């Protein structure tokens, strides 16, 4: 099975940098996704890490350490529109497994 | 191009009624997923289709839940004899290739309220 932990809520200031952590304990691991979900809307893809290290994409970066079961999403130059929930999701490595296991999400509030 | 669409967007059902939720994935996408999302929680996997084949239904919570994708495109999630605990947002997602290695494109969801 999979167990994924993320902070429930975070608050940060417009223009600042925020790091959202995700830890996981899994029976198998084959990659980690980050999705953004605005209230009442569908999740949208942000990043995918399968190897250790940092993946950078504009204002958003994601880091993975497989040995530590740890990932973070880094958001730079925060904007008000970044207020949303951020979901960490782990991809299982088991044969015939088609599940993504999502964390409960971190609700980020960006304040002026 | 068109994204994933779902209908209805909102559904209110009385306990014991049957409901059917529709998903139109992105044209040509091989994989289709259904998730259940309770308020304040992340999406929970229900079932997976690769074209018309239902390869994983391990997340369906009971035998009242049934999903199909008969022609490998549109999918329907059916819930029989709805219960209050079925109240949630039901999300459909599709992706271009087999399995979970691609990003998933989510629809807007159907919010089901069972009274």
Short mmCIF file of C-alpha atoms in Angstrom, two decimals:
data_model
loop_
_atom_site.label_atom_id
_atom_site.label_comp_id
_atom_site.label_asym_id
_atom_site.label_seq_id
_atom_site.Cartn_x
_atom_site.Cartn_y
_atom_site.Cartn_z
CA UNK A 1 0.00 0.00 0.00
CA UNK A 2 0.88 3.65 -0.10
CA UNK A 3 0.92 6.30 2.62
CA UNK A 4 1.44 9.91 1.60
CA UNK A 5 1.80 12.86 3.96
CA UNK A 6 1.56 16.55 3.16
CA UNK A 7 0.92 19.57 5.38
CA UNK A 8 -2.77 20.44 5.42
CA UNK A 9 -2.43 24.18 5.01
CA UNK A 10 0.23 26.80 4.33
CA UNK A 11 0.18 30.57 3.99
CA UNK A 12 2.74 32.65 2.12
CA UNK A 13 3.12 36.22 0.91
CA UNK A 14 2.80 37.40 -2.67
CA UNK A 15 6.22 37.55 -4.30
CA UNK A 16 7.80 35.14 -1.83
CA UNK A 17 8.98 31.54 -2.21
CA UNK A 18 7.18 28.58 -0.65
CA UNK A 19 8.16 24.91 -0.35
CA UNK A 20 5.48 22.24 -0.01
CA UNK A 21 6.79 18.92 1.28
CA UNK A 22 5.51 15.43 0.59
CA UNK A 23 6.71 12.23 2.24
CA UNK A 24 5.64 8.78 1.21
CA UNK A 25 5.93 5.20 2.41
CA UNK A 26 5.19 2.80 -0.40
CA UNK A 27 5.38 -0.87 -1.21
CA UNK A 28 6.58 0.08 -4.68
CA UNK A 29 7.55 3.36 -6.32
CA UNK A 30 7.68 4.35 -9.95
CA UNK A 31 7.38 8.12 -10.00
CA UNK A 32 5.78 11.07 -8.28
CA UNK A 33 3.42 13.70 -9.68
CA UNK A 34 2.40 17.13 -8.43
CA UNK A 35 -0.98 18.51 -9.39
CA UNK A 36 -2.59 21.89 -8.69
CA UNK A 37 -6.29 22.09 -7.88
CA UNK A 38 -8.19 25.35 -7.54
CA UNK A 39 -11.32 25.19 -5.42
CA UNK A 40 -14.16 23.55 -7.31
CA UNK A 41 -12.00 22.79 -10.33
CA UNK A 42 -10.18 19.82 -11.81
CA UNK A 43 -6.59 18.99 -10.86
CA UNK A 44 -4.03 20.13 -13.44
CA UNK A 45 -0.58 18.64 -13.94
CA UNK A 46 2.47 20.49 -12.66
CA UNK A 47 5.41 18.09 -12.64
CA UNK A 48 6.64 14.49 -12.71
CA UNK A 49 9.79 13.10 -11.05
CA UNK A 50 11.01 9.54 -11.40
CA UNK A 51 14.74 10.06 -10.79
CA UNK A 52 16.41 11.82 -7.87
CA UNK A 53 17.02 15.51 -8.27
CA UNK A 54 15.40 18.77 -9.18
CA UNK A 55 13.11 19.41 -12.14
CA UNK A 56 12.59 23.08 -12.95
CA UNK A 57 9.73 24.48 -14.98
CA UNK A 58 9.38 28.23 -14.87
CA UNK A 59 8.31 29.42 -11.42
CA UNK A 60 7.72 25.84 -10.29
CA UNK A 61 10.37 23.26 -9.35
CA UNK A 62 9.99 19.77 -7.94
CA UNK A 63 12.57 17.70 -6.10
CA UNK A 64 12.70 13.97 -5.40
CA UNK A 65 14.80 11.81 -3.08
CA UNK A 66 13.81 8.17 -3.49
CA UNK A 67 16.02 6.94 -0.66
CA UNK A 68 14.31 9.32 1.77
CA UNK A 69 10.80 8.89 0.37
CA UNK A 70 10.61 12.65 0.05
CA UNK A 71 9.61 15.26 -2.49
CA UNK A 72 8.96 18.95 -2.44
CA UNK A 73 7.32 21.46 -4.74
CA UNK A 74 8.94 24.90 -4.79
CA UNK A 75 6.93 27.88 -5.97
CA UNK A 76 8.81 31.12 -6.63
CA UNK A 77 7.58 34.68 -7.11
CA UNK A 78 4.21 33.75 -5.67
CA UNK A 79 1.15 35.24 -7.27
CA UNK A 80 -2.37 35.49 -5.87
CA UNK A 81 -3.55 33.00 -8.50
CA UNK A 82 -1.26 30.38 -6.92
CA UNK A 83 -3.76 30.06 -4.07
CA UNK A 84 -4.92 26.48 -4.53
CA UNK A 85 -4.49 22.96 -3.22
CA UNK A 86 -1.34 21.13 -4.24
CA UNK A 87 -1.61 17.35 -4.53
CA UNK A 88 1.28 14.94 -4.37
CA UNK A 89 0.60 11.59 -6.10
CA UNK A 90 2.73 8.45 -6.20
CA UNK A 91 2.78 5.94 -9.03
CA UNK A 92 3.01 2.30 -8.00
CA UNK A 93 5.56 -0.02 -9.55
CA UNK A 94 3.58 -3.20 -9.15
CA UNK A 95 2.84 -5.18 -12.28
CA UNK A 96 -0.70 -4.62 -13.37
CA UNK A 97 -1.05 -1.66 -11.06
CA UNK A 98 -2.74 1.32 -12.61
CA UNK A 99 -3.28 3.38 -9.52
CA UNK A 100 -2.07 6.81 -8.65
CA UNK A 101 -2.25 7.33 -4.90
CA UNK A 102 -2.89 10.94 -3.99
CA UNK A 103 -2.11 12.72 -0.76
CA UNK A 104 -4.82 14.79 0.88
CA UNK A 105 -3.41 17.97 -0.60
CA UNK A 106 -1.88 21.12 0.83
CA UNK A 107 -4.09 24.19 0.71
CA UNK A 108 -1.89 27.19 -0.05
CA UNK A 109 -3.15 30.69 0.66
CA UNK A 110 -1.21 33.56 -0.89
CA UNK A 111 -1.74 36.85 0.91
CA UNK A 112 -0.85 40.38 -0.25
CA UNK B 1 -8.73 21.17 -28.49
CA UNK B 2 -11.50 19.88 -26.28
CA UNK B 3 -10.56 18.59 -22.88
CA UNK B 4 -12.22 15.96 -20.75
CA UNK B 5 -15.89 16.64 -20.18
CA UNK B 6 -18.23 15.17 -17.62
CA UNK B 7 -21.98 15.29 -17.19
CA UNK B 8 -23.96 16.11 -15.26
CA UNK B 9 -21.88 18.63 -13.34
CA UNK B 10 -24.18 18.34 -10.35
CA UNK B 11 -26.49 15.53 -9.34
CA UNK B 12 -28.79 15.28 -6.35
CA UNK B 13 -30.16 11.83 -5.68
CA UNK B 14 -32.40 10.47 -2.99
CA UNK B 15 -30.98 7.59 -1.02
CA UNK B 16 -31.70 4.37 -2.84
CA UNK B 17 -31.81 5.87 -6.33
CA UNK B 18 -29.51 4.76 -9.14
CA UNK B 19 -27.29 7.33 -10.86
CA UNK B 20 -25.19 7.32 -14.03
CA UNK B 21 -22.25 9.66 -14.51
CA UNK B 22 -20.77 10.23 -17.95
CA UNK B 23 -17.19 10.96 -19.00
CA UNK B 24 -16.03 12.05 -22.47
CA UNK B 25 -12.24 11.71 -22.54
CA UNK B 26 -9.86 13.48 -24.89
CA UNK B 27 -10.20 11.89 -28.33
CA UNK B 28 -7.66 9.14 -28.92
CA UNK B 29 -6.64 8.75 -25.30
CA UNK B 30 -6.04 5.11 -24.45
CA UNK B 31 -6.27 5.32 -20.66
CA UNK B 32 -9.27 6.41 -18.62
CA UNK B 33 -9.45 6.67 -14.83
CA UNK B 34 -12.28 7.31 -12.38
CA UNK B 35 -11.62 8.87 -8.98
CA UNK B 36 -13.76 9.77 -5.99
CA UNK B 37 -12.87 12.95 -4.13
CA UNK B 38 -14.42 13.72 -0.75
CA UNK B 39 -14.39 17.27 0.57
CA UNK B 40 -10.93 18.29 1.71
CA UNK B 41 -9.33 15.07 0.51
CA UNK B 42 -7.25 14.03 -2.45
CA UNK B 43 -8.76 11.97 -5.28
CA UNK B 44 -9.08 8.25 -4.53
CA UNK B 45 -8.71 5.76 -7.35
CA UNK B 46 -11.80 3.81 -8.35
CA UNK B 47 -11.11 2.08 -11.65
CA UNK B 48 -8.97 2.07 -14.80
CA UNK B 49 -9.73 1.36 -18.45
CA UNK B 50 -7.25 0.71 -21.23
CA UNK B 51 -9.36 1.27 -24.33
CA UNK B 52 -12.50 -0.79 -23.67
CA UNK B 53 -10.87 -3.18 -21.19
CA UNK B 54 -11.36 -2.57 -17.49
CA UNK B 55 -7.96 -3.65 -16.18
CA UNK B 56 -8.24 -2.49 -12.59
CA UNK B 57 -11.39 -2.08 -10.53
CA UNK B 58 -9.80 -2.60 -7.17
CA UNK B 59 -10.83 0.86 -5.92
CA UNK B 60 -14.56 0.43 -6.39
CA UNK B 61 -15.93 0.60 -2.84
CA UNK B 62 -18.74 -1.91 -3.24
CA UNK B 63 -20.63 -3.95 -5.79
CA UNK B 64 -23.07 -1.06 -6.10
CA UNK B 65 -20.45 0.69 -8.23
CA UNK B 66 -20.10 -0.31 -11.85
CA UNK B 67 -18.16 1.29 -14.72
CA UNK B 68 -18.02 0.64 -18.43
CA UNK B 69 -16.32 1.96 -21.56
CA UNK B 70 -17.84 -0.25 -24.26
CA UNK B 71 -16.29 1.37 -27.35
CA UNK B 72 -13.08 2.58 -25.81
CA UNK B 73 -14.08 6.23 -25.67
CA UNK B 74 -17.02 7.45 -23.54
CA UNK B 75 -17.25 5.93 -20.08
CA UNK B 76 -20.12 5.69 -17.62
CA UNK B 77 -19.86 5.21 -13.87
CA UNK B 78 -23.06 3.81 -12.41
CA UNK B 79 -23.93 3.76 -8.73
CA UNK B 80 -26.88 1.64 -7.69
CA UNK B 81 -28.97 2.19 -4.56
CA UNK B 82 -27.04 5.32 -3.61
CA UNK B 83 -26.13 5.87 0.04
CA UNK B 84 -25.23 9.10 1.83
CA UNK B 85 -21.59 8.06 2.02
CA UNK B 86 -21.50 8.11 -1.79
CA UNK B 87 -21.75 11.92 -1.70
CA UNK B 88 -18.53 13.20 -3.27
CA UNK B 89 -17.08 14.65 -6.45
CA UNK B 90 -16.45 11.99 -9.08
CA UNK B 91 -13.53 12.85 -11.34
CA UNK B 92 -12.68 11.30 -14.65
CA UNK B 93 -9.20 11.57 -16.16
CA UNK B 94 -7.66 10.39 -19.42
CA UNK B 95 -4.12 10.02 -20.67
CA UNK B 96 -2.63 9.26 -24.08
CA UNK B 97 -0.84 5.96 -23.44
CA UNK B 98 -1.23 2.81 -21.38
CA UNK B 99 -0.79 2.93 -17.64
CA UNK B 100 0.08 5.81 -15.38
CA UNK B 101 3.34 7.16 -16.78
CA UNK B 102 1.71 10.14 -18.50
CA UNK B 103 0.13 13.16 -16.91
CA UNK B 104 -3.58 12.69 -16.50
CA UNK B 105 -6.04 15.23 -17.88
CA UNK B 106 -8.93 15.65 -15.51
CA UNK B 107 -12.50 16.58 -16.22
CA UNK B 108 -14.36 19.11 -14.07
CA UNK B 109 -16.07 16.36 -12.08
CA UNK B 110 -19.62 15.52 -11.13
CA UNK B 111 -20.65 16.59 -7.65
CA UNK B 112 -23.04 13.95 -6.30
CA UNK B 113 -25.16 14.74 -3.28
CA UNK B 114 -27.24 11.94 -1.80
CA UNK B 115 -30.05 13.11 0.47
#
